[in-house]
Each structure stands twice: as C-alpha cells, then as structure tokens.
Short mmCIF file of C-alpha atoms in Angstrom, two decimals:
data_model
loop_
_atom_site.label_atom_id
_atom_site.label_comp_id
_atom_site.label_asym_id
_atom_site.label_seq_id
_atom_site.Cartn_x
_atom_site.Cartn_y
_atom_site.Cartn_z
CA UNK M 1 92.72 -64.74 -63.02
CA UNK M 2 91.11 -62.77 -60.22
CA UNK M 3 87.36 -62.78 -59.82
CA UNK M 4 85.28 -59.69 -59.18
CA UNK M 5 81.71 -60.11 -57.93
CA UNK M 6 79.13 -57.40 -58.42
CA UNK M 7 76.47 -57.98 -55.79
CA UNK M 8 72.99 -58.25 -57.28
CA UNK M 9 70.22 -57.78 -54.74
CA UNK M 10 67.51 -56.74 -57.17
CA UNK M 11 68.20 -53.02 -56.82
CA UNK M 12 68.56 -51.65 -60.25
CA UNK M 13 70.42 -52.17 -63.41
CA UNK M 14 73.95 -53.44 -62.87
CA UNK M 15 75.00 -53.86 -66.47
CA UNK M 16 76.56 -50.41 -66.62
CA UNK M 17 78.70 -51.24 -63.61
CA UNK M 18 79.67 -54.60 -65.08
CA UNK M 19 80.63 -53.09 -68.44
CA UNK M 20 82.72 -50.37 -66.89
CA UNK M 21 84.50 -52.68 -64.41
CA UNK M 22 85.24 -55.14 -67.23
CA UNK M 23 86.54 -52.32 -69.39
CA UNK M 24 88.70 -51.00 -66.55
CA UNK M 25 90.02 -54.49 -65.72
CA UNK M 26 91.18 -54.79 -69.33
CA UNK M 27 91.19 -58.58 -69.39
CA UNK M 28 92.85 -59.01 -65.97
CA UNK M 29 89.73 -60.16 -64.18
CA UNK M 30 86.51 -62.00 -64.69
CA UNK M 31 83.54 -59.86 -63.69
CA UNK M 32 80.20 -61.36 -62.75
CA UNK M 33 76.90 -59.95 -61.59
CA UNK M 34 75.71 -62.38 -58.95
CA UNK M 35 73.29 -62.94 -56.11
CA UNK M 36 74.90 -66.25 -55.17
CA UNK M 37 76.43 -65.90 -51.68
CA UNK M 38 78.98 -68.60 -52.46
CA UNK M 39 80.27 -66.79 -55.51
CA UNK M 40 80.50 -63.52 -53.59
CA UNK M 41 82.33 -65.16 -50.69
CA UNK M 42 84.80 -66.78 -53.10
CA UNK M 43 85.45 -63.63 -55.14
CA UNK M 44 88.73 -61.75 -54.85
CA UNK M 45 87.01 -58.38 -54.86
CA UNK M 46 83.47 -57.18 -54.38
CA UNK M 47 81.55 -54.29 -55.91
CA UNK M 48 78.40 -53.26 -54.07
CA UNK M 49 76.26 -50.97 -56.25
CA UNK M 50 72.67 -49.95 -55.71
CA UNK M 51 70.08 -47.44 -56.66
CA UNK M 52 66.53 -46.81 -55.57
CA UNK M 53 65.12 -46.22 -52.12
CA UNK M 54 66.81 -47.11 -48.81
CA UNK M 55 63.75 -49.04 -47.60
CA UNK M 56 63.73 -51.28 -50.68
CA UNK M 57 67.50 -51.77 -50.55
CA UNK M 58 67.48 -52.85 -46.91
CA UNK M 59 64.47 -55.10 -47.44
CA UNK M 60 66.10 -56.83 -50.40
CA UNK M 61 69.39 -57.21 -48.51
CA UNK M 62 67.68 -58.70 -45.46
CA UNK M 63 65.24 -61.03 -47.24
CA UNK M 64 67.92 -62.41 -49.55
CA UNK M 65 70.37 -63.03 -46.71
CA UNK M 66 72.66 -60.64 -48.53
CA UNK M 67 73.14 -58.38 -45.52
CA UNK M 68 75.13 -61.15 -43.81
CA UNK M 69 77.18 -61.75 -46.94
CA UNK M 70 78.02 -58.04 -47.15
CA UNK M 71 78.94 -57.97 -43.46
CA UNK M 72 81.31 -60.85 -44.02
CA UNK M 73 83.08 -59.81 -47.23
CA UNK M 74 83.48 -56.21 -46.10
CA UNK M 75 85.77 -57.44 -43.32
CA UNK M 76 88.36 -58.91 -45.61
CA UNK M 77 88.10 -58.30 -49.34
CA UNK M 78 88.75 -55.16 -51.37
CA UNK M 79 85.24 -53.70 -51.36
CA UNK M 80 83.81 -50.88 -53.48
CA UNK M 81 80.44 -49.36 -52.61
CA UNK M 82 78.70 -47.22 -55.22
CA UNK M 83 75.81 -44.77 -54.67
CA UNK M 84 73.22 -46.56 -52.50
CA UNK M 85 75.95 -49.15 -51.87
CA UNK M 86 77.74 -46.40 -49.94
CA UNK M 87 74.68 -45.08 -48.08
CA UNK M 88 73.50 -48.40 -46.65
CA UNK M 89 76.87 -48.97 -44.97
CA UNK M 90 75.92 -46.25 -42.47
CA UNK M 91 73.72 -46.56 -39.37
CA UNK M 92 70.51 -44.82 -40.33
CA UNK M 93 68.91 -43.10 -43.33
CA UNK M 94 66.31 -40.34 -43.25
CA UNK M 95 64.72 -41.80 -46.40
CA UNK M 96 61.24 -43.39 -46.31
CA UNK M 97 60.51 -41.95 -42.89
CA UNK M 98 63.65 -43.44 -41.32
CA UNK M 99 65.42 -46.69 -42.16
CA UNK M 100 67.97 -48.67 -40.16
CA UNK M 101 70.92 -49.47 -42.41
CA UNK M 102 73.78 -51.96 -42.09
CA UNK M 103 75.51 -49.89 -39.40
CA UNK M 104 79.05 -50.75 -40.47
CA UNK M 105 80.19 -47.16 -40.02
CA UNK M 106 79.15 -44.50 -37.55
CA UNK M 107 77.08 -41.81 -39.17
CA UNK M 108 73.79 -41.27 -40.93
CA UNK M 109 72.25 -40.58 -44.32
CA UNK M 110 70.51 -37.21 -44.62
CA UNK M 111 68.15 -35.53 -47.11
CA UNK M 112 69.50 -32.57 -49.08
CA UNK M 113 66.08 -30.90 -48.96
CA UNK M 114 66.01 -30.61 -45.15
CA UNK M 115 69.52 -29.24 -44.91
CA UNK M 116 69.05 -26.84 -47.82
CA UNK M 117 65.90 -25.48 -46.22
CA UNK M 118 67.70 -24.98 -42.91
CA UNK M 119 70.44 -22.94 -44.55
CA UNK M 120 68.07 -21.18 -46.96
CA UNK M 121 69.31 -22.41 -50.35
CA UNK M 122 67.11 -23.67 -53.17
CA UNK M 123 68.78 -26.35 -55.28
CA UNK M 124 67.28 -28.98 -57.52
CA UNK M 125 66.79 -32.41 -55.97
CA UNK M 126 68.01 -34.91 -57.03
CA UNK M 127 71.46 -33.52 -57.55
CA UNK M 128 71.94 -34.71 -61.11
CA UNK M 129 75.12 -34.19 -63.07
CA UNK M 130 78.86 -33.67 -62.79
CA UNK M 131 80.29 -32.32 -59.56
CA UNK M 132 83.78 -32.03 -58.17
CA UNK M 133 85.27 -34.50 -55.71
CA UNK M 134 87.91 -33.00 -53.44
CA UNK M 135 90.23 -35.67 -52.12
CA UNK M 136 90.42 -35.66 -48.33
CA UNK M 137 93.01 -38.39 -47.94
CA UNK M 138 95.79 -40.06 -49.89
CA UNK M 139 94.31 -43.23 -51.28
CA UNK M 140 95.33 -45.77 -53.94
CA UNK M 141 91.92 -45.36 -55.59
CA UNK M 142 92.65 -41.66 -56.26
CA UNK M 143 95.89 -42.50 -58.08
CA UNK M 144 96.09 -40.53 -61.34
CA UNK M 145 92.82 -38.69 -60.69
CA UNK M 146 93.22 -34.91 -60.25
CA UNK M 147 91.95 -33.35 -57.04
CA UNK M 148 88.60 -31.73 -57.83
CA UNK M 149 87.90 -34.07 -60.78
CA UNK M 150 84.26 -34.17 -61.80
CA UNK M 151 82.19 -37.31 -61.34
CA UNK M 152 78.58 -38.02 -62.33
CA UNK M 153 76.11 -37.91 -59.43
CA UNK M 154 72.41 -38.69 -59.10
CA UNK M 155 71.13 -38.59 -55.53
CA UNK M 156 68.84 -36.84 -53.06
CA UNK M 157 70.41 -38.16 -49.83
CA UNK M 158 74.01 -37.93 -48.65
CA UNK M 159 76.26 -39.57 -46.10
CA UNK M 160 77.22 -37.73 -42.93
CA UNK M 161 79.93 -39.73 -41.14
CA UNK M 162 80.38 -39.16 -37.43
CA UNK M 163 84.16 -39.08 -37.64
CA UNK M 164 85.96 -37.05 -40.30
CA UNK M 165 88.73 -39.63 -40.65
CA UNK M 166 86.31 -41.77 -42.68
CA UNK M 167 85.95 -39.10 -45.39
CA UNK M 168 87.97 -39.84 -48.53
CA UNK M 169 86.35 -37.20 -50.73
CA UNK M 170 84.03 -34.25 -50.33
CA UNK M 171 81.69 -32.40 -52.68
CA UNK M 172 79.74 -29.13 -52.50
CA UNK M 173 76.01 -29.08 -53.04
CA UNK M 174 74.63 -26.30 -50.89
CA UNK M 175 76.79 -27.83 -48.17
CA UNK M 176 80.06 -29.72 -48.24
CA UNK M 177 79.31 -33.40 -47.79
CA UNK M 178 81.17 -36.73 -47.84
CA UNK M 179 81.08 -37.99 -51.43
CA UNK M 180 83.54 -40.81 -50.74
CA UNK M 181 84.53 -42.74 -47.62
CA UNK M 182 87.36 -45.18 -47.03
CA UNK M 183 88.74 -47.36 -44.28
CA UNK M 184 91.06 -50.37 -44.48
CA UNK M 185 89.89 -52.56 -47.39
CA UNK M 186 86.72 -50.56 -48.04
CA UNK M 187 86.16 -47.63 -50.39
CA UNK M 188 82.73 -46.23 -51.20
CA UNK M 189 81.68 -43.39 -53.45
CA UNK M 190 78.37 -41.58 -53.90
CA UNK M 191 79.04 -40.77 -57.56
CA UNK M 192 78.79 -43.26 -60.40
CA UNK M 193 82.35 -44.07 -61.53
CA UNK M 194 80.85 -46.31 -64.21
CA UNK M 195 79.33 -43.19 -65.80
CA UNK M 196 82.11 -40.73 -65.06
CA UNK M 197 84.12 -41.04 -68.27
CA UNK M 198 87.91 -41.35 -67.98
CA UNK M 199 88.30 -40.46 -64.31
CA UNK M 200 85.59 -42.94 -63.39
CA UNK M 201 87.29 -45.70 -65.36
CA UNK M 202 90.58 -44.79 -63.70
CA UNK M 203 89.02 -45.19 -60.26
CA UNK M 204 87.61 -48.58 -61.24
CA UNK M 205 90.99 -49.61 -62.67
CA UNK M 206 92.64 -48.54 -59.41
CA UNK M 207 90.15 -50.67 -57.51
CA UNK M 208 90.94 -53.69 -59.66
CA UNK M 209 94.67 -53.26 -58.87
CA UNK M 210 94.22 -52.30 -55.20
CA UNK M 211 96.07 -54.40 -52.61
CA UNK M 212 94.86 -53.03 -49.28
CA UNK D 1 82.34 -24.51 -57.10
CA UNK D 2 79.69 -27.13 -57.38
CA UNK D 3 77.41 -28.93 -59.79
CA UNK D 4 78.13 -28.15 -63.44
CA UNK D 5 75.47 -27.28 -66.01
CA UNK D 6 75.27 -29.96 -68.66
CA UNK D 7 75.43 -30.01 -72.45
CA UNK D 8 73.56 -32.89 -74.03
CA UNK D 9 73.86 -33.60 -77.76
CA UNK D 10 70.75 -35.30 -79.11
CA UNK D 11 70.82 -37.81 -81.95
CA UNK D 12 67.91 -39.13 -83.97
CA UNK D 13 68.04 -42.86 -84.53
CA UNK D 14 66.20 -44.83 -87.19
CA UNK D 15 66.52 -48.62 -87.36
CA UNK D 16 69.49 -48.49 -85.01
CA UNK D 17 71.45 -45.97 -87.07
CA UNK D 18 71.99 -42.30 -86.37
CA UNK D 19 70.18 -40.45 -89.11
CA UNK D 20 70.78 -36.77 -88.54
CA UNK D 21 73.67 -35.89 -90.82
CA UNK D 22 76.90 -35.58 -88.96
CA UNK D 23 79.86 -33.75 -90.37
CA UNK D 24 82.61 -36.08 -89.25
CA UNK D 25 85.00 -36.20 -92.15
CA UNK D 26 87.28 -38.91 -90.82
CA UNK D 27 84.52 -41.37 -90.10
CA UNK D 28 83.63 -43.58 -93.01
CA UNK D 29 80.13 -44.33 -91.85
CA UNK D 30 78.64 -41.13 -90.49
CA UNK D 31 75.72 -43.05 -89.09
CA UNK D 32 77.70 -45.28 -86.76
CA UNK D 33 76.30 -44.58 -83.30
CA UNK D 34 79.34 -45.86 -81.39
CA UNK D 35 81.73 -43.63 -83.37
CA UNK D 36 79.49 -40.62 -82.93
CA UNK D 37 78.94 -41.19 -79.23
CA UNK D 38 82.68 -41.71 -78.71
CA UNK D 39 83.38 -38.48 -80.57
CA UNK D 40 80.93 -36.51 -78.44
CA UNK D 41 82.41 -38.11 -75.34
CA UNK D 42 85.90 -36.99 -76.35
CA UNK D 43 84.59 -33.47 -76.92
CA UNK D 44 83.26 -33.46 -73.36
CA UNK D 45 79.53 -34.11 -73.80
CA UNK D 46 78.03 -34.54 -70.33
CA UNK D 47 75.40 -37.00 -71.52
CA UNK D 48 74.07 -38.22 -74.82
CA UNK D 49 70.40 -38.54 -75.74
CA UNK D 50 69.14 -40.86 -78.46
CA UNK D 51 65.70 -40.28 -79.86
CA UNK D 52 64.26 -43.33 -81.58
CA UNK D 53 62.26 -42.23 -84.60
CA UNK D 54 61.86 -45.73 -86.04
CA UNK D 55 58.41 -45.85 -87.55
CA UNK D 56 57.88 -49.60 -87.66
CA UNK D 57 57.60 -51.40 -84.35
CA UNK D 58 59.19 -54.44 -86.04
CA UNK D 59 62.46 -52.54 -86.21
CA UNK D 60 62.43 -51.25 -82.65
CA UNK D 61 64.76 -53.98 -81.43
CA UNK D 62 67.50 -52.35 -83.43
CA UNK D 63 67.84 -49.52 -80.94
CA UNK D 64 68.33 -52.02 -78.12
CA UNK D 65 71.39 -53.42 -79.92
CA UNK D 66 72.59 -49.92 -80.66
CA UNK D 67 72.37 -48.90 -76.99
CA UNK D 68 74.25 -52.06 -76.01
CA UNK D 69 77.03 -51.26 -78.45
CA UNK D 70 77.33 -47.64 -77.32
CA UNK D 71 77.14 -48.48 -73.62
CA UNK D 72 80.06 -50.90 -73.80
CA UNK D 73 82.33 -48.21 -75.27
CA UNK D 74 81.13 -44.87 -73.92
CA UNK D 75 81.01 -44.39 -70.15
CA UNK D 76 78.83 -41.33 -69.69
CA UNK D 77 75.08 -41.23 -69.06
CA UNK D 78 72.90 -42.27 -71.98
CA UNK D 79 69.24 -41.38 -72.35
CA UNK D 80 66.89 -43.07 -74.80
CA UNK D 81 63.50 -41.72 -75.75
CA UNK D 82 60.90 -42.38 -78.41
CA UNK D 83 58.28 -45.09 -78.49
CA UNK D 84 58.39 -45.87 -74.76
CA UNK D 85 54.88 -47.06 -73.88
CA UNK D 86 55.10 -49.53 -71.00
CA UNK D 87 57.35 -50.53 -68.11
CA UNK D 88 58.69 -53.40 -70.20
CA UNK D 89 60.04 -50.88 -72.75
CA UNK D 90 61.82 -49.04 -69.94
CA UNK D 91 63.28 -52.26 -68.58
CA UNK D 92 64.64 -53.30 -71.97
CA UNK D 93 66.36 -49.95 -72.49
CA UNK D 94 67.88 -49.98 -69.01
CA UNK D 95 69.12 -53.53 -69.46
CA UNK D 96 70.62 -52.57 -72.80
CA UNK D 97 72.66 -49.90 -71.04
CA UNK D 98 70.55 -46.75 -71.03
CA UNK D 99 70.80 -44.81 -67.77
CA UNK D 100 67.62 -42.85 -68.30
CA UNK D 101 64.54 -43.34 -70.38
CA UNK D 102 62.40 -40.56 -71.75
CA UNK D 103 58.62 -40.88 -71.62
CA UNK D 104 56.52 -38.45 -73.64
CA UNK D 105 53.17 -39.28 -75.25
CA UNK D 106 52.57 -42.35 -73.09
CA UNK D 107 52.71 -40.14 -69.98
CA UNK D 108 49.82 -38.09 -71.36
CA UNK D 109 47.63 -41.04 -72.29
CA UNK D 110 48.47 -42.79 -69.01
CA UNK D 111 50.08 -40.57 -66.32
CA UNK D 112 50.20 -43.51 -63.89
CA UNK D 113 52.82 -45.08 -66.14
CA UNK D 114 55.26 -42.45 -64.82
CA UNK D 115 54.42 -43.28 -61.22
CA UNK D 116 54.68 -46.99 -61.89
CA UNK D 117 58.06 -46.65 -63.63
CA UNK D 118 59.57 -44.30 -61.04
CA UNK D 119 58.39 -46.58 -58.21
CA UNK D 120 59.84 -49.62 -59.85
CA UNK D 121 62.99 -48.39 -61.58
CA UNK D 122 63.67 -45.29 -59.48
CA UNK D 123 63.17 -41.61 -60.24
CA UNK D 124 66.76 -41.21 -61.37
CA UNK D 125 66.14 -43.05 -64.62
CA UNK D 126 62.82 -41.54 -65.69
CA UNK D 127 62.87 -38.35 -67.75
CA UNK D 128 59.49 -36.93 -68.69
CA UNK D 129 59.63 -35.16 -72.04
CA UNK D 130 57.21 -32.26 -72.47
CA UNK D 131 56.52 -30.74 -75.88
CA UNK D 132 54.97 -27.34 -75.26
CA UNK D 133 53.56 -24.56 -77.40
CA UNK D 134 52.63 -21.02 -76.45
CA UNK D 135 48.84 -20.65 -76.62
CA UNK D 136 48.09 -17.23 -75.16
CA UNK D 137 46.88 -14.44 -77.45
CA UNK D 138 49.13 -11.39 -77.74
CA UNK D 139 48.64 -9.17 -74.70
CA UNK D 140 47.46 -12.06 -72.51
CA UNK D 141 49.70 -13.54 -69.82
CA UNK D 142 52.11 -16.22 -71.09
CA UNK D 143 50.62 -19.66 -71.22
CA UNK D 144 51.84 -22.90 -72.77
CA UNK D 145 50.05 -26.15 -73.51
CA UNK D 146 51.35 -29.68 -73.95
CA UNK D 147 51.22 -30.92 -77.54
CA UNK D 148 51.81 -34.37 -79.01
CA UNK D 149 52.69 -35.74 -82.45
CA UNK D 150 55.41 -33.24 -83.17
CA UNK D 151 53.28 -30.27 -82.16
CA UNK D 152 50.23 -31.15 -84.22
CA UNK D 153 47.88 -32.37 -81.51
CA UNK D 154 46.79 -30.07 -78.74
CA UNK D 155 46.07 -31.79 -75.42
CA UNK D 156 44.48 -28.93 -73.49
CA UNK D 157 46.93 -29.56 -70.65
CA UNK D 158 48.75 -26.55 -69.19
CA UNK D 159 52.49 -27.20 -69.56
CA UNK D 160 53.54 -25.73 -66.20
CA UNK D 161 50.83 -27.62 -64.30
CA UNK D 162 51.80 -30.78 -66.18
CA UNK D 163 55.45 -30.34 -65.23
CA UNK D 164 54.47 -30.00 -61.57
CA UNK D 165 52.29 -33.09 -61.79
CA UNK D 166 55.05 -35.15 -63.39
CA UNK D 167 57.47 -34.06 -60.66
CA UNK D 168 54.91 -35.20 -58.07
CA UNK D 169 54.61 -38.49 -59.90
CA UNK D 170 58.31 -39.05 -59.31
CA UNK D 171 59.96 -37.96 -62.57
CA UNK D 172 63.69 -37.48 -61.99
CA UNK D 173 64.06 -34.83 -64.62
CA UNK D 174 62.10 -32.89 -67.26
CA UNK D 175 63.07 -32.44 -70.89
CA UNK D 176 61.15 -29.36 -72.01
CA UNK D 177 60.96 -28.70 -75.75
CA UNK D 178 59.41 -25.60 -77.21
CA UNK D 179 57.53 -26.71 -80.32
CA UNK D 180 57.37 -23.06 -81.40
CA UNK D 181 61.14 -22.88 -81.46
CA UNK D 182 62.12 -26.41 -82.47
CA UNK D 183 64.09 -26.22 -85.72
CA UNK D 184 63.97 -22.41 -85.90
CA UNK D 185 67.48 -21.66 -84.61
CA UNK D 186 66.28 -18.48 -82.90
CA UNK D 187 66.94 -19.70 -79.35
CA UNK D 188 65.04 -21.45 -76.56
CA UNK D 189 61.65 -20.20 -75.39
CA UNK D 190 63.22 -18.82 -72.21
CA UNK D 191 59.86 -17.83 -70.75
CA UNK D 192 58.75 -21.46 -70.91
CA UNK D 193 61.84 -22.89 -69.20
CA UNK D 194 61.81 -20.11 -66.60
CA UNK D 195 58.10 -20.63 -65.83
CA UNK D 196 58.67 -24.34 -65.24
CA UNK D 197 61.99 -24.22 -63.41
CA UNK D 198 60.63 -21.63 -60.96
CA UNK D 199 57.81 -23.98 -60.02
CA UNK D 200 59.42 -27.40 -60.12
CA UNK D 201 62.18 -28.71 -57.85
CA UNK D 202 63.63 -31.33 -60.21
CA UNK D 203 66.26 -30.69 -62.89
CA UNK D 204 65.15 -29.25 -66.22
CA UNK D 205 66.73 -29.78 -69.65
CA UNK D 206 65.92 -27.00 -72.13
CA UNK D 207 65.40 -28.01 -75.74
CA UNK D 208 64.25 -26.58 -79.05
CA UNK D 209 65.58 -23.65 -81.03
CA UNK D 210 69.34 -23.56 -80.45
CA UNK D 211 71.13 -21.80 -83.32
CA UNK D 212 74.28 -20.51 -81.68
CA UNK D 213 76.32 -20.75 -78.51
CA UNK D 214 74.76 -17.69 -76.89
CA UNK D 215 71.42 -19.51 -77.03
CA UNK D 216 72.91 -22.31 -74.91
CA UNK D 217 74.26 -19.80 -72.38
CA UNK D 218 70.92 -17.97 -72.29
CA UNK D 219 69.12 -21.22 -71.56
CA UNK D 220 71.04 -21.42 -68.31
CA UNK D 221 71.47 -17.75 -67.42
CA UNK D 222 68.01 -16.50 -68.39
CA UNK D 223 65.95 -19.65 -68.70
CA UNK D 224 67.22 -21.23 -65.48
CA UNK D 225 67.86 -24.61 -67.13
CA UNK D 226 70.07 -27.19 -65.45
CA UNK D 227 71.07 -28.68 -68.79
CA UNK D 228 70.79 -27.69 -72.44
CA UNK D 229 70.08 -30.06 -75.29
CA UNK D 230 70.97 -29.39 -78.90
CA UNK D 231 71.09 -31.36 -82.10
CA UNK D 232 71.86 -29.59 -85.34
CA UNK D 233 74.51 -27.11 -84.17
CA UNK D 234 76.71 -30.03 -83.20
CA UNK D 235 75.80 -32.40 -86.04
CA UNK D 236 76.74 -30.15 -88.89
CA UNK D 237 80.09 -29.16 -87.48
CA UNK D 238 79.15 -25.54 -86.79
CA UNK D 239 80.39 -25.93 -83.25
CA UNK D 240 81.92 -28.69 -81.19
CA UNK D 241 80.70 -29.54 -77.71
CA UNK D 242 84.01 -28.24 -76.36
CA UNK D 243 83.50 -24.88 -78.13
CA UNK D 244 80.12 -24.66 -76.44
CA UNK D 245 81.52 -25.51 -73.02
CA UNK D 246 84.31 -22.97 -73.21
CA UNK D 247 81.88 -20.31 -74.43
CA UNK D 248 79.47 -20.95 -71.57
CA UNK D 249 82.27 -21.11 -68.99
CA UNK D 250 83.54 -17.72 -70.20
CA UNK D 251 80.13 -16.30 -69.20
CA UNK D 252 80.59 -17.53 -65.67
CA UNK D 253 78.57 -20.73 -66.03
CA UNK D 254 80.03 -23.66 -64.14
CA UNK D 255 80.96 -26.33 -66.68
CA UNK D 256 82.89 -29.60 -66.71
CA UNK D 257 85.85 -28.68 -68.90
#
C-alpha cells in the first residue's frame, strides 16, 4: 500500500488534512502526520500544509532541518502544497517585514492590503470563505472538478509567480491572483481542499491517484 | 465574480448532543451531530457553528468527541464556541477537528487571551463573539454595549470600540449577536452590523433575530455582513440552507450554489 506523509513542522493543526486525505484515499493509502525526515523521504507522496505566519514557518522549517527534506522530496515525489505550504515555495514574502522563503519557484508572496490600497478597493482581510478557482491549465488534479468551482480560502497574502506558465488556477479578490501553481510533480493550492467539501475531496483523491 | 457570502447554521450542543430541535423526519435520532452536520453540508452550508451550552465542566469532554466525529465525516469549516477560557481549550478544540474557535466572555475578562491565542494558533482560527445591546435613549445617536451572560450583565464596553480592539488583537473574524434581537425573529440589528463592519477590516458574521430569508439577505445588503448565522429557521424545517442560498442569490448576492 502506498504511503502518504503529511509534513509536520509545528505549524498548525494537521488533523483536518489527515482526515480528508485518508477519506479521499478510501483505504488505498496509509496517511501519517510526521516530522521524521526518514519517513518523509521514504513516503510515496508528500503533503505540505501550513498555516500561520511566514516568519514562523520558515524558522520552524530551518531549525528542524525540514527545509532540506522539502527541497529533496519536491524534486521527485508527487507533492501537494496547501495554503502556507504553497507560499513558502516562492522566493520572498512581504509578511513580517520581509521573509526569505524556500525559493523553489520564481516569484513572491504579496499582501492583499497593499495591492487593494493601490487600486482603491476595500475588501476584508483575511479573505475568508468560498471563492472560485479558474483552471489555467489542464491538470490531472483538476479531473472531475468544474472550472470555477468554489474552494474554501483563509489568507491575507497571495502568490505572485514571475512566469505565468506556473499558474494552474486563478481567483479574483480585488485582483486576479494565482490560487494554484503546478510544475512537473508539484501542485500547490492556496485554498484548503480539506475543507472544501466534495470538490476539495476530489482534488485530494486526484492527488492520491496522480502519476506525474 | 469573487468571494461568496456565507450561510452558517448554528447548533446548540449539550453533553455532546445537538439539543435544538431539528425537524429531520428521516433521522431516527434528531440529536445526532454527525447526521445533522452531514445534512447541512448536503444542503450547501458554508460552515457549521456549534455552541457548547453544557453547564457542567465535567461533561465538557463530550463536545471534543462530538467534534472529532463530525470532522471525520464533514469536510467544511467547523467553528466551536462556548466555555473557551484558556489557550488549552482552544488547542483541544483544534486538535479535535474544529477549524475556528469562538471566544466570548473570556475575551472580556482577559483581552490578552485573544492576543495570546492568535499569536500562537493564528488569526484564522480565532473568532471573537460579541453580544451587544443597544443602550442609547430614543433620540440619541445609536450606541451599543457589550453584554455577557446572555444579555444580563452589562460591561460598560462600547461594542464598536471593542470590535476594533479585538481586530487589533488579531481576531480573524467577529461574530456579532444583537441581544435585543436574539430569538425575536424580527431581523438582525442592521445598524449594529453596519456600524462595526464600516470600522473594522476583518470579516463579520451577523447573528440574532433571523425570522425569514429576507432577513438573511438584508444582513448582507444593508448590514454589510460577510456571513449570516441562523439557528431556528433551519432547525424547524421552515427553510433549508439551499432555499436561503437561492433566495439570496436571486437578490444579486454572490453565493456558493
């Protein structure tokens, strides 16, 4: 049976992710929350969740040696980033006065508030609730999910990739921004598929079956 | 198109069982939280809120088991409020599967609790619940104060100023209940939600007074709420959540249908 590791680096509650991935895997995988590098390196697939502030995320990743583990598994295994687990893949975040991230993809993480002010719109921050994801590429993880399906979001910062070919999904919140990115064996989404009802479970099920 | 306004059914829980009567004819045990949550999920509820009204602290563990059971079957955001007094209470609820935890009275007795919890667990999972009552005399400008103990105890704290302070302390969201309207079925206190939402940059859930679907729509259109919470209109089968969503969408409100 295939093994799915959910990376635990002390950034928030991962039980929701574990429950939803287990549910979506429907008995075809063992799912474990783990901070053990060995277990993560041996897993068949890796889920990289995360919530909280960029500074804390990066600090936890660095001090636990988890940054290196992420850098390694993201080269080879089917890899799913969720929420902060998408943002920290980029080069730099505006959060906490400016934070260097893992730098795996070209592009930065920006604050909604700054951009909204520049364009003169007043929207609540965090963005909290169900918004539409418009699919920007054909991808196995979108299989069976309608274009424009609503996913559950909670975030104040968003990913701005340097090259549009990275963008797998986009969402409108004052501006149109990248709500999902994908390249090779990596898919990452800003929304919480584990809290996005049927379409979220479908995406997780697609991830479990994905053979990049 | 963009972010949808949310409908949040609220359920009272005592000793781990849902206690507000629910008119679900085909469910043998009307109090089964998993069945009820699954039903609301099928109807399109955007989130579900559980309010723990368990009187005895000995029985408080029962809600933890209830949240665990619901969270392994229903994959939409779950909020739990009632009796949250310390960070440890928040942690237990989050570990059980709650996505957000509501803090009410404890925020008033110790506002730093909100800061501590948002620092540690993140703003996204802390909802500050504000029970407010109109206190101005007729003819005076509108003014609301924060009340505790179901509207019996006056705190002397201005509700709008309190909302701003809680936002500064890192609250991710505000659940604003009008104690004047709660249970009356005459509609939200739209002046209250409007006064707060105009001053505070975080999402606001309007609560208290819903008697029909137009009240829900008014909460968004006139009150400026980001989400509307209701209990009895859904429990007693007057309306389903999907009725409410279609009704609101027909008035031009963006909904997840």
